[in-house]
mmCIF file of C-alpha atoms in Angstrom:
data_model
loop_
_atom_site.group_PDB
_atom_site.id
_atom_site.type_symbol
_atom_site.label_atom_id
_atom_site.label_comp_id
_atom_site.label_asym_id
_atom_site.label_seq_id
_atom_site.Cartn_x
_atom_site.Cartn_y
_atom_site.Cartn_z
ATOM 1 C CA PRO A 245 196.016 116.606 96.818
ATOM 2 C CA GLU A 246 192.956 116.032 98.964
ATOM 3 C CA GLY A 247 189.853 114.915 97.095
ATOM 4 C CA SER A 248 191.797 113.346 94.248
ATOM 5 C CA GLY A 249 188.978 111.096 93.120
ATOM 6 C CA THR A 250 188.086 107.493 93.878
ATOM 7 C CA PRO A 251 190.378 105.235 91.858
ATOM 8 C CA GLY A 252 189.293 101.626 92.350
ATOM 9 C CA ALA A 253 186.494 102.566 94.758
ATOM 10 C CA ARG A 254 182.812 103.431 94.414
ATOM 11 C CA ASN A 255 182.063 107.077 93.761
ATOM 12 C CA SER A 256 178.898 109.192 93.945
ATOM 13 C CA ARG A 257 177.777 107.984 90.490
ATOM 14 C CA ALA A 258 177.990 104.260 91.282
ATOM 15 C CA SER A 259 174.888 102.208 90.536
ATOM 16 C CA PRO A 260 174.297 98.539 91.293
ATOM 17 C CA ASN A 261 172.350 98.035 88.037
ATOM 18 C CA LEU A 262 172.280 100.530 85.170
ATOM 19 C CA GLY A 263 169.955 98.546 82.958
ATOM 20 C CA PRO A 264 170.669 97.462 79.384
ATOM 21 C CA THR A 265 173.293 99.038 77.137
ATOM 22 C CA PHE A 266 172.721 99.882 73.480
ATOM 23 C CA SER A 267 174.822 100.168 70.343
ATOM 24 C CA GLY A 268 174.326 100.654 66.624
ATOM 25 C CA LEU A 269 171.014 102.551 66.710
ATOM 26 C CA ARG A 270 169.805 103.218 63.177
ATOM 27 C CA HIS A 271 166.669 103.638 61.114
ATOM 28 C CA GLN A 272 166.042 102.562 57.530
ATOM 29 C CA PRO A 273 165.264 104.124 55.159
ATOM 30 C CA VAL A 274 166.982 107.272 56.454
ATOM 31 C CA THR A 275 164.640 109.515 54.457
ATOM 32 C CA PRO A 276 161.449 107.533 53.843
ATOM 33 C CA GLY A 277 158.926 108.377 51.184
ATOM 34 C CA PRO A 278 155.355 109.321 52.095
ATOM 35 C CA GLY A 279 153.551 106.293 53.549
ATOM 36 C CA GLU A 280 156.779 104.248 53.752
ATOM 37 C CA SER A 281 157.345 102.468 57.069
ATOM 38 C CA VAL A 282 160.671 102.847 58.902
ATOM 39 C CA GLN A 283 162.545 100.047 60.627
ATOM 40 C CA VAL A 284 164.464 101.041 63.754
ATOM 41 C CA SER A 285 167.153 98.646 64.972
ATOM 42 C CA THR A 286 169.711 98.545 67.768
ATOM 43 C CA PHE A 287 171.817 95.997 69.622
ATOM 44 C CA ILE A 288 170.814 95.611 73.278
ATOM 45 C CA GLU A 289 172.860 93.792 75.914
ATOM 46 C CA ASP A 290 172.676 93.281 79.667
ATOM 47 C CA PRO A 291 174.528 90.839 81.967
ATOM 48 C CA ASP A 292 171.187 90.084 83.671
ATOM 49 C CA GLY A 293 169.499 89.337 80.338
ATOM 50 C CA VAL A 294 167.367 91.698 78.251
ATOM 51 C CA GLY A 295 163.666 91.744 79.032
ATOM 52 C CA GLU A 296 161.170 93.679 76.972
ATOM 53 C CA ALA A 297 162.243 96.346 74.453
ATOM 54 C CA THR A 298 159.909 99.103 73.301
ATOM 55 C CA LEU A 299 160.182 101.587 70.443
ATOM 56 C CA ARG A 300 158.502 104.897 71.252
ATOM 57 C CA TYR A 301 157.776 107.548 68.625
ATOM 58 C CA SER A 302 155.977 110.857 68.197
ATOM 59 C CA VAL A 303 154.906 112.509 64.933
ATOM 60 C CA GLU A 304 155.182 116.302 64.723
ATOM 61 C CA GLY A 305 155.349 116.647 68.529
ATOM 62 C CA GLY A 306 152.103 114.717 69.060
ATOM 63 C CA ALA A 307 151.319 111.983 71.570
ATOM 64 C CA TRP A 308 153.921 109.262 72.113
ATOM 65 C CA ARG A 309 153.076 105.838 70.715
ATOM 66 C CA GLU A 310 154.663 102.488 71.578
ATOM 67 C CA ILE A 311 155.645 99.486 69.488
ATOM 68 C CA GLY A 312 157.129 96.282 70.855
ATOM 69 C CA MET A 313 160.499 95.328 69.392
ATOM 70 C CA ARG A 314 161.384 91.796 68.330
ATOM 71 C CA SER A 315 164.773 90.260 68.958
ATOM 72 C CA SER A 316 166.905 88.283 66.568
ATOM 73 C CA ALA A 317 170.327 86.668 66.662
ATOM 74 C CA GLY A 318 173.183 88.515 68.331
ATOM 75 C CA GLY A 319 171.053 90.839 70.452
ATOM 76 C CA LEU A 320 169.632 92.831 67.532
ATOM 77 C CA TYR A 321 166.204 94.319 68.283
ATOM 78 C CA GLN A 322 163.918 95.748 65.601
ATOM 79 C CA GLY A 323 160.662 97.666 65.506
ATOM 80 C CA THR A 324 158.755 99.300 62.659
ATOM 81 C CA ILE A 325 157.214 102.765 62.697
ATOM 82 C CA PRO A 326 154.198 102.958 60.360
ATOM 83 C CA GLY A 327 154.396 105.156 57.266
ATOM 84 C CA GLN A 328 153.642 108.858 57.633
ATOM 85 C CA PRO A 329 152.504 111.529 55.159
ATOM 86 C CA ALA A 330 155.098 113.667 53.308
ATOM 87 C CA ALA A 331 157.130 116.306 55.162
ATOM 88 C CA ARG A 332 156.497 114.937 58.670
ATOM 89 C CA THR A 333 159.114 114.926 61.446
ATOM 90 C CA VAL A 334 159.186 111.793 63.600
ATOM 91 C CA GLN A 335 161.051 111.609 66.905
ATOM 92 C CA PHE A 336 161.882 108.184 68.382
ATOM 93 C CA TYR A 337 163.821 106.346 71.063
ATOM 94 C CA VAL A 338 164.137 102.802 72.396
ATOM 95 C CA GLU A 339 163.612 101.697 75.991
ATOM 96 C CA ALA A 340 164.563 98.282 77.333
ATOM 97 C CA GLY A 341 164.571 96.570 80.693
ATOM 98 C CA ASP A 342 166.599 93.740 82.127
ATOM 99 C CA SER A 343 165.407 90.682 84.038
ATOM 100 C CA VAL A 344 165.897 92.512 87.379
ATOM 101 C CA ALA A 345 163.583 95.411 86.398
ATOM 102 C CA ALA A 346 166.250 98.047 85.650
ATOM 103 C CA ALA A 347 165.327 100.021 82.533
ATOM 104 C CA ALA A 348 167.238 102.397 80.272
ATOM 105 C CA PRO A 349 166.378 104.502 77.186
ATOM 106 C CA TRP A 350 168.477 105.033 74.062
ATOM 107 C CA PRO A 351 169.427 107.667 73.094
ATOM 108 C CA ALA A 352 169.997 108.293 76.788
ATOM 109 C CA GLY A 353 167.745 111.355 76.971
ATOM 110 C CA GLY A 354 164.648 109.317 76.050
ATOM 111 C CA VAL A 355 161.874 111.827 75.295
ATOM 112 C CA ASP A 356 164.407 114.647 75.475
ATOM 113 C CA SER A 357 166.826 113.034 73.025
ATOM 114 C CA ARG A 358 166.819 113.968 69.369
ATOM 115 C CA ALA A 359 166.703 110.837 67.233
ATOM 116 C CA LEU A 360 164.632 112.220 64.364
ATOM 117 C CA TYR A 361 163.787 111.599 60.744
ATOM 118 C CA ARG A 362 161.715 113.512 58.225
ATOM 119 C CA THR A 363 159.655 111.929 55.492
ATOM 120 C CA ARG A 364 160.599 113.037 51.993
ATOM 121 C CA ASP A 365 159.705 116.678 51.431
ATOM 122 C CA GLY A 366 161.289 117.435 48.038
ATOM 123 C CA GLN A 367 164.019 119.666 49.480
ATOM 124 C CA ALA A 368 167.015 117.363 48.912
ATOM 125 C CA ARG A 369 169.299 118.299 46.017
ATOM 126 C CA LEU A 370 171.123 115.041 45.496
ATOM 127 C CA GLY A 371 173.765 114.634 42.807
ATOM 128 C CA GLU A 372 174.796 118.294 42.670
ATOM 129 C CA LEU A 373 176.764 118.674 45.904
ATOM 130 C CA HIS A 374 176.796 116.982 49.264
ATOM 131 C CA ASN A 375 173.402 117.254 50.888
ATOM 132 C CA ILE A 376 173.292 117.967 54.620
ATOM 133 C CA ARG A 377 169.915 118.053 56.317
ATOM 134 C CA ILE A 378 169.412 119.316 59.862
ATOM 135 C CA ILE A 379 166.225 117.931 61.376
ATOM 136 C CA MET A 380 164.727 119.556 64.464
ATOM 137 C CA THR A 381 161.389 119.328 66.223
ATOM 138 C CA GLY A 382 159.023 122.234 65.573
ATOM 139 C CA ASP A 383 159.362 123.402 69.191
ATOM 140 C CA ASP A 384 163.176 123.354 69.026
ATOM 141 C CA SER A 385 163.195 125.246 65.742
ATOM 142 C CA SER A 386 160.868 127.900 67.193
ATOM 143 C CA LEU A 387 163.058 128.180 70.302
ATOM 144 C CA LEU A 388 166.144 128.728 68.164
ATOM 145 C CA TYR A 389 164.607 131.737 66.413
ATOM 146 C CA ARG A 390 162.931 133.463 69.385
ATOM 147 C CA THR A 391 164.276 136.980 69.842
ATOM 148 C CA THR A 392 165.318 136.143 73.389
ATOM 149 C CA ASN A 393 167.396 133.215 72.126
ATOM 150 C CA VAL A 394 168.918 134.441 68.841
ATOM 151 C CA MET A 395 172.251 135.390 70.457
ATOM 152 C CA SER A 396 172.426 132.282 72.663
ATOM 153 C CA ASN A 397 175.315 129.856 72.378
ATOM 154 C CA ASP A 398 173.290 126.991 73.867
ATOM 155 C CA LEU A 399 173.095 123.905 71.695
ATOM 156 C CA VAL A 400 169.626 122.840 70.579
ATOM 157 C CA GLY A 401 169.058 119.146 69.808
ATOM 158 C CA ALA A 402 168.856 117.880 66.237
ATOM 159 C CA THR A 403 169.622 114.983 63.923
ATOM 160 C CA VAL A 404 171.986 115.605 61.009
ATOM 161 C CA VAL A 405 171.491 113.563 57.820
ATOM 162 C CA TYR A 406 174.234 113.318 55.216
ATOM 163 C CA ASN A 407 173.236 112.701 51.574
ATOM 164 C CA GLU A 408 169.879 111.263 52.729
ATOM 165 C CA ARG A 409 171.726 108.035 53.696
ATOM 166 C CA GLU A 410 173.525 108.522 57.019
ATOM 167 C CA ALA A 411 171.983 109.882 60.255
ATOM 168 C CA PHE A 412 173.776 111.363 63.267
ATOM 169 C CA TYR A 413 171.441 111.521 66.272
ATOM 170 C CA ASP A 414 171.533 113.976 69.194
ATOM 171 C CA ALA A 415 173.643 116.558 67.398
ATOM 172 C CA GLY A 416 173.735 120.118 68.751
ATOM 173 C CA VAL A 417 172.849 123.149 66.652
ATOM 174 C CA ARG A 418 173.100 126.856 67.430
ATOM 175 C CA LEU A 419 172.745 130.060 65.441
ATOM 176 C CA ARG A 420 175.903 131.982 64.591
ATOM 177 C CA GLY A 421 175.987 135.485 63.133
#
């Protein structure tokens, strides 16, 4: 058929330099206590060499703050978010550049991604059953429950935490009746 794609050739999405790639994004502890700092780590690679890496975070939808990340063996980069009071939602992402000035965020949505954690709020019921926590920003949670959105099938960004130990970033949540 005509227009069968571009096997082996450049297509409309081709880019000469995409910037660094990321893998293994995680934060520890997954559910920090009040005042406990959180270490964010990820592996960053780029054929042109990785330049500067920055950890950006926002508490309860406030202003974005930046922290430089330090590198260690094997391309692992780490940054530490200062401790926050109890029951606070923190959104974060990493941005890195290569030696040719191409930059990329991770998760890919940057400010619009949903890598989140919530400081301990006393709601977990560990030991009884599996504990699944859905963490959303305040704005996203409000959007989900607006009368004009209650019947929507659109996914709203969230992080899902399993048993307070394992986080799944950029999950999609929607209401179902």
